[in-house]
Coordinates of C-alpha atoms in Angstrom, one line a residue:
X1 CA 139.2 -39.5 221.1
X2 CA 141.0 -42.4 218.9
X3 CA 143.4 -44.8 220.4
X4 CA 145.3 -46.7 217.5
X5 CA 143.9 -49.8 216.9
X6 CA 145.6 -53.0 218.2
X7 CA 145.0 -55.3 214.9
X8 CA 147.4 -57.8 216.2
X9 CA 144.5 -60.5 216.2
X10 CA 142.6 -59.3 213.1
X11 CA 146.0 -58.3 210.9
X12 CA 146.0 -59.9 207.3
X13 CA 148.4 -62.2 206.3
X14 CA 150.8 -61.4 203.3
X15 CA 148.9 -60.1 200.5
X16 CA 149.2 -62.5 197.8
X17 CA 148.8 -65.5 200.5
X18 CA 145.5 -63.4 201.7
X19 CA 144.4 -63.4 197.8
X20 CA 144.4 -66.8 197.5
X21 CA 142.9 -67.6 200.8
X22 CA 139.9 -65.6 200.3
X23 CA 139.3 -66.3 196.5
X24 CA 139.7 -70.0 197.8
X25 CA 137.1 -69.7 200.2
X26 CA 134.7 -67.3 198.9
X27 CA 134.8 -70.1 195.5
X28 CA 134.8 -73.4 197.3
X29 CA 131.4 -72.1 199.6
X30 CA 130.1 -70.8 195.9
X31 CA 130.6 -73.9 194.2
X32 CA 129.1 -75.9 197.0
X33 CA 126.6 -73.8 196.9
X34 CA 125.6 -74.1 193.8
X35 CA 126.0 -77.8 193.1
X36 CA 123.7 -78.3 196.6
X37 CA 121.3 -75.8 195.1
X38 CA 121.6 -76.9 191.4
X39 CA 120.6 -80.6 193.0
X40 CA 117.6 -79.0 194.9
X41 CA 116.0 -77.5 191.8
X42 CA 116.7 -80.6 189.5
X43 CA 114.5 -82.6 192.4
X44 CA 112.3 -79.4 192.7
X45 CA 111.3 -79.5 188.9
X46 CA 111.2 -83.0 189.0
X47 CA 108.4 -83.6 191.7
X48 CA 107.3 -80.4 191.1
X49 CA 107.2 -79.6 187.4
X50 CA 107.8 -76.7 185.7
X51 CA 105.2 -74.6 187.0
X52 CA 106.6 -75.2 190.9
X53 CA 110.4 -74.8 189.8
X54 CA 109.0 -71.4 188.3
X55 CA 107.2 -70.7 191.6
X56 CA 109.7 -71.5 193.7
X57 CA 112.3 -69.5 191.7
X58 CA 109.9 -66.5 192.0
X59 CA 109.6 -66.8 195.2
X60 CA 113.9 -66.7 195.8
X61 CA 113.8 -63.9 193.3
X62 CA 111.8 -61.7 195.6
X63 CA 113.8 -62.6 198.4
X64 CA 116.9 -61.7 197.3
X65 CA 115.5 -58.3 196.3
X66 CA 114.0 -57.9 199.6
X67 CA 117.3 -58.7 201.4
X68 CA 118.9 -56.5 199.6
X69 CA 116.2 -53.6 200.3
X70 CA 116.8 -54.2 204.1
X71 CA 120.2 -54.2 204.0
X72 CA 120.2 -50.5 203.0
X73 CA 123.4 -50.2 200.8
X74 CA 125.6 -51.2 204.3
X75 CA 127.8 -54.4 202.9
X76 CA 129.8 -52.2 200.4
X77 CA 129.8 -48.8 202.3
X78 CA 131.2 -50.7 205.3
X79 CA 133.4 -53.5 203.9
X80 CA 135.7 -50.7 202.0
X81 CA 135.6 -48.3 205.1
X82 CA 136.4 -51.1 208.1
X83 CA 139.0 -52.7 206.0
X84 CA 140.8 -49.1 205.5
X85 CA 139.9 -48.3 209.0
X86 CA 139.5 -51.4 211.7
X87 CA 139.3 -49.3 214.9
X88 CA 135.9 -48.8 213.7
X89 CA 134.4 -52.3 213.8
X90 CA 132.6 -52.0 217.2
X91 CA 130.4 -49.4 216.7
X92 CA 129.7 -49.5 213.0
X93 CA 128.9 -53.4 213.6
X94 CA 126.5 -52.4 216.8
X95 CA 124.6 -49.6 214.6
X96 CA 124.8 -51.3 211.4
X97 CA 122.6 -54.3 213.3
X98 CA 120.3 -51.9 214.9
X99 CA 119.4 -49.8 211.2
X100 CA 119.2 -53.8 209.7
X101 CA 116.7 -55.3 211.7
X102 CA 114.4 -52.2 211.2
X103 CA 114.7 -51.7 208.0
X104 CA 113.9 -56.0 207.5
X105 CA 110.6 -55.3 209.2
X106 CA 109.5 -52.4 207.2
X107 CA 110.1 -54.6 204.2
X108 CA 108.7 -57.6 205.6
X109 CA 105.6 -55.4 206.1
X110 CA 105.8 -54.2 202.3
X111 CA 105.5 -57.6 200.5
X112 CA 102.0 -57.9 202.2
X113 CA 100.7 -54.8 200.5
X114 CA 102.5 -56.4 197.0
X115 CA 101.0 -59.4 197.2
X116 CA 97.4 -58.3 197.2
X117 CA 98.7 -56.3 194.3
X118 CA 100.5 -58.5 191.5
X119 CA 99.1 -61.3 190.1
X120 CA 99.9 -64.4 191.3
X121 CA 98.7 -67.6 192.5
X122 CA 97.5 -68.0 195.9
X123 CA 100.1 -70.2 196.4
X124 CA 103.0 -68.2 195.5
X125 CA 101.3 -65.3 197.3
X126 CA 101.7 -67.4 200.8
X127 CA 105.4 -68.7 199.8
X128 CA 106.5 -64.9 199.0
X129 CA 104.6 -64.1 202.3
X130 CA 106.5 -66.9 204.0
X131 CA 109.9 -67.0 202.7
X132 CA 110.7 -63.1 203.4
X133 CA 109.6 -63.7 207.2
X134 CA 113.4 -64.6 207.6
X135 CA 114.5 -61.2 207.1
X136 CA 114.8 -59.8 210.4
X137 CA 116.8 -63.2 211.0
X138 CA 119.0 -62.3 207.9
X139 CA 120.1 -59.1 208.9
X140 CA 122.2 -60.6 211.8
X141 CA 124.3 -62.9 209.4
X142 CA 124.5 -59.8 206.7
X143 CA 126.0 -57.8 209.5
X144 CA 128.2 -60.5 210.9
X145 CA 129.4 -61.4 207.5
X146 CA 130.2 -57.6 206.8
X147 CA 133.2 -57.5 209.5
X148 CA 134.4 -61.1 208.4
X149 CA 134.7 -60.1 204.7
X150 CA 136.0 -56.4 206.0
X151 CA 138.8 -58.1 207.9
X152 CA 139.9 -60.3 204.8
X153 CA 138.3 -63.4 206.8
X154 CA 136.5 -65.0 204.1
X155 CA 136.7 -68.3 205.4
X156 CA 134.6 -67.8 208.1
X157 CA 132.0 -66.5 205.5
X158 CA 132.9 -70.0 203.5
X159 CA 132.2 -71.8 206.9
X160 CA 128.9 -70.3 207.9
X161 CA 127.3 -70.3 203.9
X162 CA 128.4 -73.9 203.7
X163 CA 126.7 -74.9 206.5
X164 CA 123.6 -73.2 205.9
X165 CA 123.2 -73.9 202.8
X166 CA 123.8 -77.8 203.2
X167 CA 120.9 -77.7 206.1
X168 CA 119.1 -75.5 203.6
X169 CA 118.8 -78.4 200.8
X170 CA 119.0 -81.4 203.4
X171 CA 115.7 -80.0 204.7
X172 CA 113.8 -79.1 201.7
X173 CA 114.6 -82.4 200.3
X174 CA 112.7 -84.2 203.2
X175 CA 110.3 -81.9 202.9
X176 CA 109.6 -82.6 199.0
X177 CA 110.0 -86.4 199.9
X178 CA 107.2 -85.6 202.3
X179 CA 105.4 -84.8 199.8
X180 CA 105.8 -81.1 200.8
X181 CA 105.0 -78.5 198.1
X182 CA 106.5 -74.4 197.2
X183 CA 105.0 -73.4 200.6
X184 CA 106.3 -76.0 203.0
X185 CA 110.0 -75.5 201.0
X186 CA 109.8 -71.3 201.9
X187 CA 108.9 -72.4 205.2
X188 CA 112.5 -74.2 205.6
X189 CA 114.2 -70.7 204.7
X190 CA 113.0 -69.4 208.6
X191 CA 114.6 -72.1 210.5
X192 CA 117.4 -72.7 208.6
X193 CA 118.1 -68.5 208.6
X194 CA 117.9 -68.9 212.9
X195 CA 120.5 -71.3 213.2
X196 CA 123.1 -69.0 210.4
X197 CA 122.1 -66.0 212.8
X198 CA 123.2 -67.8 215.8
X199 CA 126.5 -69.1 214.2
X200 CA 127.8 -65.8 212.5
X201 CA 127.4 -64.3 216.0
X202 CA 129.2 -67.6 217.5
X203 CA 132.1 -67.2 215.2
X204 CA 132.4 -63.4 215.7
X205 CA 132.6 -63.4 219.4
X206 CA 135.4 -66.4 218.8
X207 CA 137.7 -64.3 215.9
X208 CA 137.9 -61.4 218.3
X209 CA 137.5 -59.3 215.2
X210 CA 136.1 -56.4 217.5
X211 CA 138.7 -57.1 220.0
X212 CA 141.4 -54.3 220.9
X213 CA 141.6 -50.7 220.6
X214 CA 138.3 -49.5 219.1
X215 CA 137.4 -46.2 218.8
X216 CA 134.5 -44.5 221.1
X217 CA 131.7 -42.1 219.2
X218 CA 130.1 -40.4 222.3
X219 CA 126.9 -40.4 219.8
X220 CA 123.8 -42.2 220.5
X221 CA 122.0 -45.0 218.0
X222 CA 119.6 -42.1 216.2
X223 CA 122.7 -40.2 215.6
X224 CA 125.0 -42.6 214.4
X225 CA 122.3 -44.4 212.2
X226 CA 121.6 -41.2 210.6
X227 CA 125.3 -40.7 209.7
X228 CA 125.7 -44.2 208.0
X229 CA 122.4 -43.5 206.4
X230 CA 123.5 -40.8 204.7
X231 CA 126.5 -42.3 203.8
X232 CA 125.1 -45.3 202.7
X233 CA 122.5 -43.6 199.6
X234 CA 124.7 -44.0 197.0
X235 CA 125.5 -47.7 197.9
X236 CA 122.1 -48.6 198.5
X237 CA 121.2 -47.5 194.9
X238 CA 123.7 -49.5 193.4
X239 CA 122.8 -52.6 195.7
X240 CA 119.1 -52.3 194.8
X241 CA 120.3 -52.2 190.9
X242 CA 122.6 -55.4 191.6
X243 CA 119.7 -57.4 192.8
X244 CA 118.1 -56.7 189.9
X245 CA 120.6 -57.0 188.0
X246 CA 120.4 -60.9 188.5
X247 CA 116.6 -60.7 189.6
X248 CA 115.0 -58.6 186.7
X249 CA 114.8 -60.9 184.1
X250 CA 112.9 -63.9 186.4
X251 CA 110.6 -60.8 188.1
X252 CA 109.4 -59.7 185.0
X253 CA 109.1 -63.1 182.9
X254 CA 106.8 -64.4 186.2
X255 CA 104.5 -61.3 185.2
X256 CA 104.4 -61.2 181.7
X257 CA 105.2 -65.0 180.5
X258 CA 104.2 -67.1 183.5
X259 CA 105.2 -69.8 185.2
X260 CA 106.2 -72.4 182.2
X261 CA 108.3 -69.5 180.4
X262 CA 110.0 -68.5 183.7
X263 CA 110.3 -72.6 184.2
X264 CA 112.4 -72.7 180.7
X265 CA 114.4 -69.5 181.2
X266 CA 115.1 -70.7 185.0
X267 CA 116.6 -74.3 184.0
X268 CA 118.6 -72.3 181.3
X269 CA 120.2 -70.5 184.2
X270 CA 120.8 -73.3 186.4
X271 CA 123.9 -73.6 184.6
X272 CA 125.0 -69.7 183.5
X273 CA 124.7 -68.9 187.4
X274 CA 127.4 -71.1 188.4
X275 CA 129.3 -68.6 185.9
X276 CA 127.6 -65.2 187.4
X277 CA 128.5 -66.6 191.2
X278 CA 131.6 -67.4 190.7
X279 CA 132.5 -64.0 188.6
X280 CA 130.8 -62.4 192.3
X281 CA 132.8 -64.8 194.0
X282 CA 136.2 -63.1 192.3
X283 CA 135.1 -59.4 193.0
X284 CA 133.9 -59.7 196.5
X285 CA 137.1 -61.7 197.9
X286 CA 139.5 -59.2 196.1
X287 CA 137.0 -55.7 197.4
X288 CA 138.7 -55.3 200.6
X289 CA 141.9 -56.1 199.2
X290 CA 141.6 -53.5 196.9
X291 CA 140.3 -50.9 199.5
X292 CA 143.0 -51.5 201.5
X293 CA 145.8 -51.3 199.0
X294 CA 144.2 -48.2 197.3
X295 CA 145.4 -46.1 200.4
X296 CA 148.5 -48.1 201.4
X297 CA 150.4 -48.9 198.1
X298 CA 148.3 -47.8 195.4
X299 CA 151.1 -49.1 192.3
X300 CA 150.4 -53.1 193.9
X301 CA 146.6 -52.5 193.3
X302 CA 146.8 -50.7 190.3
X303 CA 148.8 -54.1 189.0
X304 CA 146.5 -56.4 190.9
X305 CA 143.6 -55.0 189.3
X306 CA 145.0 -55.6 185.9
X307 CA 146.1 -59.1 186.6
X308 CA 143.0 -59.7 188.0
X309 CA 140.7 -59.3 185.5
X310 CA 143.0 -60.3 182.7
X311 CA 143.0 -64.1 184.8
X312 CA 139.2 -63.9 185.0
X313 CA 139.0 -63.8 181.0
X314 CA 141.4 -66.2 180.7
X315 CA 139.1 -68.2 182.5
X316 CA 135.7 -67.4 181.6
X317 CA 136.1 -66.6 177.7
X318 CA 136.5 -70.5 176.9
X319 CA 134.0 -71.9 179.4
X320 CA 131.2 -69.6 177.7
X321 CA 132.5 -71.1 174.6
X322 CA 133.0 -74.8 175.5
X323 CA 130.1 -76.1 177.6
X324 CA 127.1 -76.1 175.7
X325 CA 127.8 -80.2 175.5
X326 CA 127.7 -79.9 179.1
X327 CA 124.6 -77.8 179.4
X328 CA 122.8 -80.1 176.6
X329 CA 124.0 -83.3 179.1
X330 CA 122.4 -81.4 182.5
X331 CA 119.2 -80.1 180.3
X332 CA 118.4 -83.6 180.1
X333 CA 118.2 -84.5 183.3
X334 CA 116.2 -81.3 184.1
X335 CA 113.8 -82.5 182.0
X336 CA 113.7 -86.2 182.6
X337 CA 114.3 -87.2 178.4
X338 CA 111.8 -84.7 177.8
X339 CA 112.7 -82.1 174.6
X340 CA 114.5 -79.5 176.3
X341 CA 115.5 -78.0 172.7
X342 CA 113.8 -74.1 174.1
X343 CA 116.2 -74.5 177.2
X344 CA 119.1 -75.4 175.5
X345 CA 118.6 -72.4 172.4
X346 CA 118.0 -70.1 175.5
X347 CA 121.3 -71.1 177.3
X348 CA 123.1 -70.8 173.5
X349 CA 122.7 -67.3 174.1
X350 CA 122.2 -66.6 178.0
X351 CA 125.8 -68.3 178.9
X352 CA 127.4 -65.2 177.2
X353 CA 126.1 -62.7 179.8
X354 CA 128.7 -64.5 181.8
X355 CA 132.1 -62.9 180.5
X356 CA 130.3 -59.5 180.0
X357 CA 129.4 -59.9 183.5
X358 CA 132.9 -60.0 184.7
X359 CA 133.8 -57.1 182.9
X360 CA 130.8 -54.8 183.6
X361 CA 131.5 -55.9 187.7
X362 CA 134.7 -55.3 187.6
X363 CA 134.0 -51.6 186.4
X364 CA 131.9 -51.2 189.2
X365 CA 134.1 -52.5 192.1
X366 CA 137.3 -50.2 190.9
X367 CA 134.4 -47.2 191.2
X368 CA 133.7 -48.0 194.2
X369 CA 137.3 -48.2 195.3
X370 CA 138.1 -44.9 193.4
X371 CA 134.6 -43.6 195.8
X372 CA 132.7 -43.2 192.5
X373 CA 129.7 -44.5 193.4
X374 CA 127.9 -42.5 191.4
X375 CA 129.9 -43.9 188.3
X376 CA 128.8 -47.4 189.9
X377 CA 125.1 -46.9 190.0
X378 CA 125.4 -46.0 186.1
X379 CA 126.4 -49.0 184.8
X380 CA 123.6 -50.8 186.9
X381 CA 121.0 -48.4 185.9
X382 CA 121.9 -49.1 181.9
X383 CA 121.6 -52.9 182.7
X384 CA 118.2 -52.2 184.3
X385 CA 116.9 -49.4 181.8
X386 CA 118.0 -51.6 178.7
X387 CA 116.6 -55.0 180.3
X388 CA 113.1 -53.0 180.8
X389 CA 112.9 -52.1 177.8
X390 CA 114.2 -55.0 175.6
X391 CA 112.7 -58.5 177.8
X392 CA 108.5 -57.5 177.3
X393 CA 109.0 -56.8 173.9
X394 CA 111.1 -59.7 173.1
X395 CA 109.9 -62.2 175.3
X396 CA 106.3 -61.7 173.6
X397 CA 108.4 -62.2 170.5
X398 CA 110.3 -65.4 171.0
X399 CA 109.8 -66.3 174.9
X400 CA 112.6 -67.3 176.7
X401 CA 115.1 -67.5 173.8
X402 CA 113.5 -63.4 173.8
X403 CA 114.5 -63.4 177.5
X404 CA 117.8 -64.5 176.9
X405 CA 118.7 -62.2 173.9
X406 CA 117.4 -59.3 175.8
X407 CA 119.5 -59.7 178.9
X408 CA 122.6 -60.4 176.6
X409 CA 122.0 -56.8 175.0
X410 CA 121.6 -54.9 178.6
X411 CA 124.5 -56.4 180.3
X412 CA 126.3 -55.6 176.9
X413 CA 125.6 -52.0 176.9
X414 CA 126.0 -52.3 180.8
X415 CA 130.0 -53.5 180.6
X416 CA 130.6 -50.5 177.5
X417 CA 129.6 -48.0 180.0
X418 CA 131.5 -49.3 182.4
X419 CA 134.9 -49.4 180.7
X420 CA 133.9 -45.9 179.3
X421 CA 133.6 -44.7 182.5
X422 CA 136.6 -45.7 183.8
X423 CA 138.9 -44.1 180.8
X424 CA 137.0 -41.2 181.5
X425 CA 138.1 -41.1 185.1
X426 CA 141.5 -42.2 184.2
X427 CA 141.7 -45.5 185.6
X428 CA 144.6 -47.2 184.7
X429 CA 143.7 -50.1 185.0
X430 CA 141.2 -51.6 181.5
X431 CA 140.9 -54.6 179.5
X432 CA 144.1 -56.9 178.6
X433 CA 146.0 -55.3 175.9
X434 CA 145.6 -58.9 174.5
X435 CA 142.2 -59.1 174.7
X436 CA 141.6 -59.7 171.2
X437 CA 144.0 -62.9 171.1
X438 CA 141.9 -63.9 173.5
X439 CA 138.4 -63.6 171.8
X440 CA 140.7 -65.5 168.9
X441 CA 141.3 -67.9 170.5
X442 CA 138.1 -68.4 172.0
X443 CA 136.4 -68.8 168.7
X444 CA 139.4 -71.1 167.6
X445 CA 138.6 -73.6 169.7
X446 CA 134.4 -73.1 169.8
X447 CA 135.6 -74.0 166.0
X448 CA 137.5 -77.0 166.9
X449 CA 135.1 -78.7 169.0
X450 CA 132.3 -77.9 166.1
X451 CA 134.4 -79.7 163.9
X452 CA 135.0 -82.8 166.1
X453 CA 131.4 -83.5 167.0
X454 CA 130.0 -82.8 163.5
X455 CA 132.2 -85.3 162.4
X456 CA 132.4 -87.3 165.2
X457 CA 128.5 -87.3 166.2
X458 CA 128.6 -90.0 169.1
X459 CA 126.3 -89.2 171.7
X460 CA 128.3 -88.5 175.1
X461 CA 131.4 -87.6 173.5
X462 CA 130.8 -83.7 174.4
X463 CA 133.6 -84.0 177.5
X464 CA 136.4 -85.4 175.0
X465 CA 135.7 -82.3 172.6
X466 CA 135.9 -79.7 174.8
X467 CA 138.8 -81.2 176.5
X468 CA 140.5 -81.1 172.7
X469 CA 138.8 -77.4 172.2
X470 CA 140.4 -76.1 175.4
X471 CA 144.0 -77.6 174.5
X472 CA 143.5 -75.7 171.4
X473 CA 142.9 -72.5 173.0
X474 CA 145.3 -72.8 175.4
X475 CA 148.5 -73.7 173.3
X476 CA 147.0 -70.2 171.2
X477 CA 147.1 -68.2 174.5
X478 CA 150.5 -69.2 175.3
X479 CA 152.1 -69.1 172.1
X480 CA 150.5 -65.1 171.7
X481 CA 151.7 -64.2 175.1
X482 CA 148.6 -64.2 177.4
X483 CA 150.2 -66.4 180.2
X484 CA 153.8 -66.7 180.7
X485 CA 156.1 -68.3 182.8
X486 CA 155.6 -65.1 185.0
X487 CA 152.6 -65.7 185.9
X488 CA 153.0 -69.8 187.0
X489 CA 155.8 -67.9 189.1
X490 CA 153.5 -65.5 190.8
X491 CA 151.0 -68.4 191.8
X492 CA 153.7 -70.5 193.6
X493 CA 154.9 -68.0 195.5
X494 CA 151.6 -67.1 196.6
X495 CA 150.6 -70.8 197.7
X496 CA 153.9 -70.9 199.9
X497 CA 153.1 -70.1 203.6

């Protein structure tokens, strides 16, 4: 029935070398991503105002959820099975595809019935209208990028996202120097979704990745998609609850605040999401790794897990700290000179959802590895049950600074549950033992830059502090024993070919 899989095309390299490739890629494509997008939205609420930057982010926020909706929990389900088990590329890509593009209508036919519902402007009904007409186009690059990121090929995700995305903002930008408004710009999203479809099924017909041995299920499409279905309820849950996870908070503030709040709150975010991305970005290249080295040398991803998200506090811990000179520096621009004081005290406290982030993600991608998906969709669901009840009551309180506070306190409770679950399931694998020489010498240095620029108050000095702040924190983590000489060691030898 199975013929062993020839993987001679699709094999991955050497672990460590793999690591670095794929967190490379998966981080460059991010960061472009996000600068190009970042650059969009600065023009967008420039030419636009407040009220189209809030329209326009509405209208991405509902895309993202609806992308996720069609998607139907696949990407995760299928990315930790195909990795374990290649021979299984052809079919699950060919049904996978099929379930998709159904699914993508049935949404796409939802949102009507919503927008005659909520209340929004006529002109953000027609973007929401517009904008999720790329679905059924979406579900061909979801699927495609499912095998490349299954087969530890993230740089052909990194080639295909920075593409897109480039032709993404290119376009919109002669579209708002046009004169085009939130309508025209959602209109961009179907043409420029065409051309990813047709180059994610251009590159996987060139990799080969379904090439060789694969194995035949005598079953027909109705069958098949049934199976994955079922399979797949668990991971649809927690894909729903991820979207909202990053979605919630702009969803509800374009209900209850409107479009100037959700303007604020949005330009406060600009700059945390680089943050949230790139803590996605880490995860999502190291999943398959994971999943693979789970059944085929479980001590190597036991210590990989550990190392990985001790290195991602490393980083994170003294960037939340450090960059509110930066984020005071791009606030301005946002606003043009204007007093951008609400943005600023709402990014104070938002950028802090980025290290709890990490920690509550990282929870649920070793779940998900350990198939406790169950365990997964918990920690979501306390990030979602917490948000709901904190942001209405908050935000009517204090508005976006509300917003922020609230989402600080569910991803908070979120990231406790999650590091309670896995003790309870006996993960080895939980928080640096130095963790809280690391929170000292966060504050260390947030203290040390204080000091400099209260007694130093020179406008633009902001990049000399923090670059005095982080050698502060840095000669505290190596003197305590959070990097060593070890670890330099490891990341030379997995930067040789």
């Amino acid at each position: 029935m199975t013929a062993p899989a020839d993987n001679s095309l699709t094999a991955p390299a050497r672990t460590d070398r793999r690591i670095v490739l794929n967190t490379g890629a998966l981080a460059t494509s991010s960061l472009w991503r996000i600068g190009i997008s970042f650059g969009l939205q600065l023009m967008i609420a420039r030419l636009l105002g407040a009220q189209g930057l809030g329209q326009y982010a509405t209208a991405l926020a509902w895309l993202n959820v609806c992308q996720i909706l069609s998607e139907l929990g696949l990407p995760q389900l299928l990315v930790r099975d195909l990795a374990r088990h290649p021979e299984r590329r052809r079919q699950s890509f060919r049904t996978a595809l099929g379930v998709q593009i159904i699914a993508a209508f049935l949404v796409w036919a939802g949102v009507f019935g919503l927008t005659a519902i909520l209340p929004y402007q006529p002109e953000t009904r027609l973007a929401l209208l517009l904008i999720t007409a790329s679905l059924p186009l979406y579900a061909v690059t979801s699927v495609c990028e499912i095998l490349f990121q299954a087969s530890e090929r993230m740089e052909l995700v990194m080639g295909v996202e920075v593409a897109i995305n480039t032709l993404i903002v290119a376009a919109s930008l002669v579209v708002l120097w046009q004169g085009g408004g939130v309508v025209a710009l959602c209109a961009v999203m179907i043409v420029t979704q065409a051309l990813s479809a047709s180059v994610c099924l251009w590159l996987l017909g060139r990799s080969q990745l379904t090439a060789g041995s694969q194995e035949r299920v005598p079953q027909g499409f109705r069958v098949s998609a049934q199976r994955l279905l079922g399979q797949s309820r668990p991971f649809y849950g927690l894909a729903l609850a991820n979207v909202l996870l990053h979605r919630l908070d702009i969803l509800l503030l374009s209900v209850f605040a409107g479009d100037v709040i959700t303007g604020i709150y949005s330009a406060a975010y600009l700059v945390v999401r680089v943050l949230i991305i790139l803590a996605q970005t880490w995860w999502q290249s190291l999943y398959p790794t994971f999943s693979r080295l789970r059944v085929q040398a479980e001590e190597q991803y036991r210590r990989l897990a550990a190392l990985a998200i001790r290195f991602g506090l490393l980083a994170f811990l003294p960037v939340a700290a450090l960059s509110r000179g930066g984020a005071d520096w791009l606030l301005s621009i946002v606003y043009r000179g204007e007093d951008h004081s609400a943005a600023l005290a709402t990014y104070a406290i938002l950028i802090w959802a980025a290290p709890l982030f990490l920690v509550a993600t990282y929870a649920v991608n070793l779940l998900l590895v350990e198939r406790q998906p169950k365990g997964s969709l918990l920690i979501a669901g306390t990030h979602i049950g917490v948000a709901l009840s904190l942001l209405p009551f908050l935000t009517a309180r204090w508005q976006a600074v509300g917003a922020a506070t609230a989402m600080i306190g569910a991803i908070s409770a979120s990231a406790g549950i999650g590091l309670f679950l896995l003790k309870r399931m006996h993960v080895p694998a939980g928080l640096p033992r130095r963790l809280p020489l690391l929170l000292g010498a966060t504050a260390a240095a947030a203290v040390a830059q204080a000091g400099i620029e209260r007694f130093l108050p020179v406008a633009g000095l902001w990049p000399i502090s923090a670059f005095v702040a982080l050698l502060v924190y840095l000669a505290l983590i190596w003197q305590g024993g959070a990097v060593s000489e070890a670890d330099f060691a490891l990341f030379r030898k997995a930067l040789r070919p």
